[in-house]
Amino acid sequence: MSKTKDVTKNTLRLLLGDQLNINHTWFSQTDDNVTYVLMEVRSETDYVNHHIQKLLAFFAAMRSFAKEIEQLGHRVIYLKFNDKSNKQSFNQNIIQLIDKYKFAHFQYMEPDEYRVDKILKDLCKELTITSKIVSSEHFYTSRSELTELFKGKNKFLMETFYRYMRKKHSILMDGDQPLKGRWNFDAENRKKLPKQHKVKSPLLFKHNLSDLYQDIVKSNIKHIGGVNPSEFIWPLNRKDSLQLLEFFVSDCLPSFGLYQDAMALNQWSLYHSRLSFALNVKLISPHEVIEKVIEAYYKSSENIDFAQIEGFVRQILGWREYMRGIYWNQMPGYENLNFFNHQNKLPEWYWNNETKMQCLNQAIKQSLDFAYAHHIQRLMITGNFALLAGINPNEVDQWYLGIYIDAIEWVEITNTRGMSQFADGGLLATKPYISSASYIDKMSDYCAGCFYNKNLKTGDRACPFNSLYWNFLAVNRKLLATNQRMSMMYSVWDKMDINTQQAIIKQAEKYLNNMHSL
Ligand code: FAD
Ligand code: DLZ
């Protein structure tokens, strides 16, 4: 550890709110010539209407990380959102700090978001001191790895990418073949939750963030959703994150894949890991999560079926890295895609869950209560409805980016605009993820007791998903009929008599014209 401070070597290193990686080489030794800065800025809090739990989680985790590295002996500047000297944007604060402390070098880690990447690149062009960008040392892949893998292709199949990753990193492999002889165990997974099945209560933390909450309210930072700030439930530091991983492995992993697509009334996270926030802010790494899960399998393969392990590894090694690759392949421009030219407004009830559709009511209520919904709720309930109802993808993105604790653009927009809204015309999904009530009923108990009737396509009590589903197919026939994977649905539609078809379209139009009161 160097104790002398040389002004000519004086370096400022920026840490973004999602760069809380204590295992980064930057922290392997202390250096008095290096100062770290973390900043809570209104440019980041105000670009979307965030859930209050997301704001609290980001700020509390950033504050805790700053304290941790300071205790290790690093020099740290921390700008709180209500500090008088805070200029409220990354670039203005950095310029001010360089001026004040005469830093001679500026360094930052690769941001995960294109917008922030551009802000910092533009800033570096303006600075009169030297600057350097380094890896965040978090992901398995580099930003450009997917682009290189699919060079010359116009379809980027996740399955191809996933197999490449399994082989490259020797994960769940037997030589060059997949362990257990298959790449995919989806057929064994994805069951409905049996009646009377009891899921153990999730591990919830109880952090007291009352003071921070009061300060946010006082500062008028706009936000949505509810919270009990004196018992904040999300992991805020590395210790919490590791504990949550332990809980997942012991209590959820044995049933993860099996009930991965299940949905149930009053069960907000089922067997999901709820690790996405900790992962996305880099409190925990994808490598250690995967290693822990595989280790658990080898320790007790009699309790944990291989299908569960493969299902989970696919999410992190496959989907997560794949989405990051797609993001850097497609940005900028992805944020403007609108394949179906959807222009409808998001119904008001997405913000207050006041809808009679029980599935949407449940998924939105828990999103407002916990800043969390699991994948199939995001895809097949809120996303499915938005797509069938022709909502403008900009509005859909704003909602997803604001409401979820784990929402950072690189992983939000690819999932929302790409996977869920098919706004990229099928770059990453081979067909739109849409369904009528029958899928929702198959995978959940939401339809029982709902105001609407899952079996009806027309009439005042007909489940809106039914007519909207067929209407979507009819309206978008030109864009979708050439897709082989849609042909079965079109042949079912074509077999309906014309009167039935007309009645369904009329019903859908009625619902679309009254979407806000559904
Ligand atoms: P688990 O079900 O336990 O899965 C484990 C981990 O796998 C997750 O923590 C996550 O890191 C990774 N993972 C799983 N599915 C995906 C996926 N499709 N893409 C990327 N990583 C995945 N995930 C985000 O992290 N941030 C988002 O903003 C986000 N927005 C989404 C929007 C829509 C419309 C959809 C359909 C999905 C979105 N996802 C997003 C992906 C996924 O729904 C969440 O990662 C998951 O629900 C987080 O909960 P969990 O940690 O309990 O996940
Ligand atoms: C999401 C978020 C919020 C709400 N606030 C901050 C902040 O004040 N300071 C910060 O450094 N980061 C914040 N973030 C995360 C960023 O908006 C952004 O998504 C990531 O840093 C991009 O990689």
Short mmCIF file of N, CA and C in Angstrom, two decimals, residues 304-408:
data_model
loop_
_atom_site.label_atom_id
_atom_site.label_comp_id
_atom_site.label_asym_id
_atom_site.label_seq_id
_atom_site.Cartn_x
_atom_site.Cartn_y
_atom_site.Cartn_z
N ILE A 304 -31.56 -33.08 -5.80
CA ILE A 304 -31.74 -32.07 -6.87
C ILE A 304 -31.59 -32.75 -8.22
N ASP A 305 -32.69 -32.76 -8.92
CA ASP A 305 -32.73 -33.38 -10.23
C ASP A 305 -31.92 -32.53 -11.23
N PHE A 306 -31.26 -33.16 -12.18
CA PHE A 306 -30.43 -32.43 -13.14
C PHE A 306 -31.23 -31.38 -13.93
N ALA A 307 -32.49 -31.68 -14.20
CA ALA A 307 -33.31 -30.73 -14.98
C ALA A 307 -33.41 -29.36 -14.29
N GLN A 308 -33.40 -29.36 -12.96
CA GLN A 308 -33.49 -28.09 -12.23
C GLN A 308 -32.22 -27.27 -12.45
N ILE A 309 -31.10 -27.97 -12.41
CA ILE A 309 -29.79 -27.31 -12.55
C ILE A 309 -29.66 -26.74 -13.96
N GLU A 310 -29.99 -27.58 -14.95
CA GLU A 310 -29.88 -27.12 -16.34
C GLU A 310 -30.80 -25.92 -16.57
N GLY A 311 -32.02 -25.99 -16.02
CA GLY A 311 -32.99 -24.90 -16.19
C GLY A 311 -32.45 -23.59 -15.62
N PHE A 312 -31.78 -23.67 -14.49
CA PHE A 312 -31.26 -22.45 -13.85
C PHE A 312 -30.02 -21.91 -14.56
N VAL A 313 -29.10 -22.84 -14.90
CA VAL A 313 -27.87 -22.43 -15.59
C VAL A 313 -28.22 -21.75 -16.92
N ARG A 314 -29.23 -22.28 -17.61
CA ARG A 314 -29.69 -21.70 -18.87
C ARG A 314 -30.08 -20.22 -18.70
N GLN A 315 -30.70 -19.89 -17.55
CA GLN A 315 -31.14 -18.50 -17.34
C GLN A 315 -29.94 -17.55 -17.24
N ILE A 316 -28.93 -18.01 -16.50
CA ILE A 316 -27.82 -17.09 -16.21
C ILE A 316 -26.74 -17.14 -17.29
N LEU A 317 -26.31 -18.35 -17.62
CA LEU A 317 -25.26 -18.49 -18.64
C LEU A 317 -25.83 -18.22 -20.03
N GLY A 318 -27.08 -18.60 -20.21
CA GLY A 318 -27.75 -18.40 -21.50
C GLY A 318 -28.41 -17.05 -21.60
N TRP A 319 -29.61 -16.96 -21.10
CA TRP A 319 -30.43 -15.76 -21.34
C TRP A 319 -29.77 -14.45 -20.93
N ARG A 320 -29.17 -14.44 -19.75
CA ARG A 320 -28.64 -13.16 -19.25
C ARG A 320 -27.50 -12.64 -20.14
N GLU A 321 -26.57 -13.54 -20.46
CA GLU A 321 -25.44 -13.12 -21.29
C GLU A 321 -25.90 -12.84 -22.72
N TYR A 322 -26.87 -13.63 -23.19
CA TYR A 322 -27.41 -13.46 -24.54
C TYR A 322 -28.05 -12.07 -24.69
N MET A 323 -28.85 -11.68 -23.68
CA MET A 323 -29.53 -10.39 -23.74
C MET A 323 -28.51 -9.25 -23.76
N ARG A 324 -27.45 -9.40 -23.00
CA ARG A 324 -26.40 -8.36 -22.99
C ARG A 324 -25.75 -8.25 -24.38
N GLY A 325 -25.50 -9.42 -25.00
CA GLY A 325 -24.89 -9.42 -26.34
C GLY A 325 -25.81 -8.78 -27.36
N ILE A 326 -27.11 -9.11 -27.29
CA ILE A 326 -28.09 -8.52 -28.21
C ILE A 326 -28.11 -7.00 -28.02
N TYR A 327 -28.09 -6.57 -26.77
CA TYR A 327 -28.16 -5.13 -26.47
C TYR A 327 -27.01 -4.39 -27.15
N TRP A 328 -25.79 -4.89 -26.98
CA TRP A 328 -24.64 -4.18 -27.54
C TRP A 328 -24.56 -4.37 -29.06
N ASN A 329 -25.18 -5.41 -29.57
CA ASN A 329 -25.26 -5.59 -31.02
C ASN A 329 -26.24 -4.59 -31.63
N GLN A 330 -27.29 -4.30 -30.91
CA GLN A 330 -28.41 -3.54 -31.48
C GLN A 330 -28.44 -2.05 -31.13
N MET A 331 -27.73 -1.68 -30.09
CA MET A 331 -27.82 -0.26 -29.67
C MET A 331 -26.81 0.59 -30.43
N PRO A 332 -27.14 1.85 -30.78
CA PRO A 332 -28.43 2.47 -30.58
C PRO A 332 -29.39 2.06 -31.69
N GLY A 333 -30.65 2.31 -31.48
CA GLY A 333 -31.65 2.02 -32.50
C GLY A 333 -32.71 1.05 -31.98
N TYR A 334 -32.28 0.10 -31.12
CA TYR A 334 -33.23 -0.90 -30.62
C TYR A 334 -34.39 -0.22 -29.88
N GLU A 335 -34.07 0.90 -29.23
CA GLU A 335 -35.07 1.59 -28.42
C GLU A 335 -36.17 2.24 -29.25
N ASN A 336 -36.00 2.24 -30.59
CA ASN A 336 -37.05 2.84 -31.44
C ASN A 336 -37.84 1.80 -32.22
N LEU A 337 -37.50 0.51 -32.09
CA LEU A 337 -38.17 -0.50 -32.92
C LEU A 337 -39.62 -0.68 -32.51
N ASN A 338 -40.48 -0.82 -33.53
CA ASN A 338 -41.91 -0.97 -33.28
C ASN A 338 -42.50 -1.74 -34.47
N PHE A 339 -42.17 -3.04 -34.56
CA PHE A 339 -42.50 -3.89 -35.70
C PHE A 339 -43.98 -3.81 -36.09
N PHE A 340 -44.86 -3.83 -35.11
CA PHE A 340 -46.31 -3.82 -35.39
C PHE A 340 -46.88 -2.39 -35.49
N ASN A 341 -46.02 -1.40 -35.33
CA ASN A 341 -46.45 0.00 -35.29
C ASN A 341 -47.56 0.21 -34.25
N HIS A 342 -47.36 -0.35 -33.08
CA HIS A 342 -48.36 -0.21 -32.01
C HIS A 342 -48.33 1.20 -31.43
N GLN A 343 -49.52 1.79 -31.25
CA GLN A 343 -49.57 3.19 -30.81
C GLN A 343 -50.49 3.41 -29.61
N ASN A 344 -51.13 2.33 -29.09
CA ASN A 344 -52.07 2.55 -27.98
C ASN A 344 -51.35 2.95 -26.70
N LYS A 345 -52.12 3.63 -25.85
CA LYS A 345 -51.56 4.06 -24.56
C LYS A 345 -51.68 2.93 -23.53
N LEU A 346 -50.74 2.86 -22.62
CA LEU A 346 -50.80 1.87 -21.56
C LEU A 346 -51.98 2.21 -20.64
N PRO A 347 -52.87 1.25 -20.37
CA PRO A 347 -54.00 1.59 -19.47
C PRO A 347 -53.51 2.07 -18.10
N GLU A 348 -54.26 2.99 -17.55
CA GLU A 348 -53.91 3.58 -16.25
C GLU A 348 -53.72 2.50 -15.17
N TRP A 349 -54.48 1.40 -15.30
CA TRP A 349 -54.43 0.39 -14.24
C TRP A 349 -53.09 -0.34 -14.15
N TYR A 350 -52.21 -0.18 -15.13
CA TYR A 350 -50.85 -0.73 -14.97
C TYR A 350 -50.14 -0.03 -13.80
N TRP A 351 -50.60 1.18 -13.46
CA TRP A 351 -49.93 1.93 -12.38
C TRP A 351 -50.62 1.77 -11.03
N ASN A 352 -51.88 1.20 -11.04
CA ASN A 352 -52.58 1.10 -9.76
C ASN A 352 -53.32 -0.24 -9.57
N ASN A 353 -53.13 -1.16 -10.47
CA ASN A 353 -53.73 -2.51 -10.48
C ASN A 353 -55.26 -2.55 -10.41
N GLU A 354 -55.91 -1.42 -10.77
CA GLU A 354 -57.37 -1.43 -10.71
C GLU A 354 -57.99 -2.00 -11.98
N THR A 355 -57.85 -3.30 -12.12
CA THR A 355 -58.46 -4.01 -13.24
C THR A 355 -59.20 -5.23 -12.71
N LYS A 356 -60.25 -5.61 -13.40
CA LYS A 356 -61.05 -6.77 -12.96
C LYS A 356 -60.42 -8.08 -13.44
N MET A 357 -59.42 -7.99 -14.33
CA MET A 357 -58.75 -9.23 -14.78
C MET A 357 -57.84 -9.69 -13.63
N GLN A 358 -58.15 -10.82 -13.05
CA GLN A 358 -57.45 -11.21 -11.83
C GLN A 358 -55.95 -11.45 -12.06
N CYS A 359 -55.59 -12.01 -13.22
CA CYS A 359 -54.18 -12.28 -13.49
C CYS A 359 -53.38 -10.98 -13.52
N LEU A 360 -53.92 -9.98 -14.23
CA LEU A 360 -53.22 -8.70 -14.30
C LEU A 360 -53.24 -7.99 -12.96
N ASN A 361 -54.38 -8.06 -12.29
CA ASN A 361 -54.49 -7.45 -10.98
C ASN A 361 -53.41 -8.00 -10.03
N GLN A 362 -53.25 -9.31 -10.03
CA GLN A 362 -52.27 -9.96 -9.14
C GLN A 362 -50.84 -9.60 -9.52
N ALA A 363 -50.54 -9.73 -10.82
CA ALA A 363 -49.15 -9.48 -11.26
C ALA A 363 -48.77 -8.02 -11.03
N ILE A 364 -49.71 -7.11 -11.27
CA ILE A 364 -49.39 -5.69 -11.10
C ILE A 364 -49.34 -5.34 -9.61
N LYS A 365 -50.28 -5.90 -8.84
CA LYS A 365 -50.28 -5.60 -7.40
C LYS A 365 -48.95 -6.02 -6.76
N GLN A 366 -48.50 -7.22 -7.08
CA GLN A 366 -47.26 -7.66 -6.44
C GLN A 366 -46.06 -6.85 -6.96
N SER A 367 -46.15 -6.39 -8.22
CA SER A 367 -45.06 -5.54 -8.75
C SER A 367 -45.02 -4.22 -7.98
N LEU A 368 -46.20 -3.68 -7.68
CA LEU A 368 -46.25 -2.42 -6.91
C LEU A 368 -45.84 -2.66 -5.45
N ASP A 369 -46.19 -3.82 -4.92
CA ASP A 369 -45.86 -4.11 -3.51
C ASP A 369 -44.39 -4.47 -3.31
N PHE A 370 -43.81 -5.20 -4.28
CA PHE A 370 -42.45 -5.75 -4.06
C PHE A 370 -41.41 -5.30 -5.09
N ALA A 371 -41.81 -4.52 -6.11
CA ALA A 371 -40.90 -4.16 -7.21
C ALA A 371 -40.39 -5.42 -7.90
N TYR A 372 -41.19 -6.46 -7.90
CA TYR A 372 -40.77 -7.75 -8.45
C TYR A 372 -41.96 -8.52 -9.02
N ALA A 373 -41.73 -9.12 -10.16
CA ALA A 373 -42.63 -10.18 -10.66
C ALA A 373 -41.70 -11.19 -11.31
N HIS A 374 -42.07 -12.45 -11.28
CA HIS A 374 -41.16 -13.42 -11.90
C HIS A 374 -41.38 -13.46 -13.40
N HIS A 375 -40.49 -14.16 -14.06
CA HIS A 375 -40.39 -14.06 -15.51
C HIS A 375 -41.72 -14.30 -16.23
N ILE A 376 -42.43 -15.33 -15.83
CA ILE A 376 -43.60 -15.69 -16.61
C ILE A 376 -44.75 -14.71 -16.38
N GLN A 377 -44.76 -14.08 -15.21
CA GLN A 377 -45.73 -13.00 -15.00
C GLN A 377 -45.41 -11.80 -15.90
N ARG A 378 -44.11 -11.48 -16.01
CA ARG A 378 -43.71 -10.34 -16.86
C ARG A 378 -44.01 -10.64 -18.33
N LEU A 379 -43.75 -11.90 -18.72
CA LEU A 379 -43.88 -12.25 -20.14
C LEU A 379 -45.32 -12.57 -20.53
N MET A 380 -45.98 -13.43 -19.76
CA MET A 380 -47.26 -13.98 -20.21
C MET A 380 -48.49 -13.32 -19.58
N ILE A 381 -48.26 -12.38 -18.65
CA ILE A 381 -49.42 -11.65 -18.10
C ILE A 381 -49.32 -10.18 -18.55
N THR A 382 -48.43 -9.41 -17.93
CA THR A 382 -48.38 -7.98 -18.27
C THR A 382 -47.89 -7.76 -19.71
N GLY A 383 -46.86 -8.51 -20.12
CA GLY A 383 -46.32 -8.35 -21.47
C GLY A 383 -47.29 -8.85 -22.54
N ASN A 384 -47.86 -10.01 -22.30
CA ASN A 384 -48.84 -10.60 -23.21
C ASN A 384 -50.00 -9.63 -23.45
N PHE A 385 -50.55 -9.06 -22.38
CA PHE A 385 -51.68 -8.15 -22.55
C PHE A 385 -51.26 -6.92 -23.35
N ALA A 386 -50.10 -6.34 -23.00
CA ALA A 386 -49.64 -5.12 -23.70
C ALA A 386 -49.48 -5.38 -25.19
N LEU A 387 -48.98 -6.56 -25.55
CA LEU A 387 -48.79 -6.88 -26.97
C LEU A 387 -50.14 -7.07 -27.66
N LEU A 388 -51.01 -7.86 -27.05
CA LEU A 388 -52.33 -8.09 -27.65
C LEU A 388 -53.13 -6.79 -27.78
N ALA A 389 -52.89 -5.87 -26.83
CA ALA A 389 -53.67 -4.62 -26.83
C ALA A 389 -52.99 -3.53 -27.67
N GLY A 390 -51.89 -3.85 -28.32
CA GLY A 390 -51.26 -2.88 -29.23
C GLY A 390 -50.70 -1.65 -28.55
N ILE A 391 -50.11 -1.85 -27.37
CA ILE A 391 -49.57 -0.69 -26.64
C ILE A 391 -48.23 -0.28 -27.26
N ASN A 392 -48.02 1.01 -27.35
CA ASN A 392 -46.76 1.53 -27.89
C ASN A 392 -45.59 1.00 -27.05
N PRO A 393 -44.60 0.35 -27.67
CA PRO A 393 -43.49 -0.23 -26.90
C PRO A 393 -42.74 0.79 -26.05
N ASN A 394 -42.78 2.07 -26.43
CA ASN A 394 -42.12 3.08 -25.57
C ASN A 394 -42.77 3.11 -24.20
N GLU A 395 -44.10 3.03 -24.20
CA GLU A 395 -44.83 3.07 -22.92
C GLU A 395 -44.59 1.79 -22.13
N VAL A 396 -44.50 0.69 -22.86
CA VAL A 396 -44.28 -0.60 -22.19
C VAL A 396 -42.89 -0.59 -21.54
N ASP A 397 -41.90 -0.12 -22.30
CA ASP A 397 -40.54 -0.04 -21.76
C ASP A 397 -40.46 0.84 -20.52
N GLN A 398 -41.13 2.00 -20.58
CA GLN A 398 -41.08 2.92 -19.44
C GLN A 398 -41.62 2.25 -18.19
N TRP A 399 -42.67 1.47 -18.38
CA TRP A 399 -43.28 0.80 -17.23
C TRP A 399 -42.32 -0.25 -16.64
N TYR A 400 -41.79 -1.10 -17.52
CA TYR A 400 -40.89 -2.16 -17.02
C TYR A 400 -39.60 -1.58 -16.42
N LEU A 401 -39.10 -0.51 -17.04
CA LEU A 401 -37.85 0.08 -16.57
C LEU A 401 -38.03 0.74 -15.20
N GLY A 402 -39.24 1.23 -14.96
CA GLY A 402 -39.48 1.90 -13.68
C GLY A 402 -39.83 0.96 -12.55
N ILE A 403 -40.63 -0.06 -12.86
CA ILE A 403 -41.29 -0.77 -11.76
C ILE A 403 -40.42 -1.87 -11.12
N TYR A 404 -39.49 -2.44 -11.86
CA TYR A 404 -38.77 -3.59 -11.29
C TYR A 404 -37.42 -3.22 -10.68
N ILE A 405 -37.16 -3.81 -9.56
CA ILE A 405 -35.93 -3.53 -8.80
C ILE A 405 -34.69 -3.86 -9.62
N ASP A 406 -34.82 -4.83 -10.54
CA ASP A 406 -33.66 -5.28 -11.32
C ASP A 406 -33.56 -4.60 -12.68
N ALA A 407 -34.41 -3.59 -12.92
CA ALA A 407 -34.49 -3.05 -14.28
C ALA A 407 -33.37 -2.08 -14.61
N ILE A 408 -32.49 -2.53 -15.46
CA ILE A 408 -31.44 -1.69 -16.04
C ILE A 408 -31.58 -1.90 -17.55
#
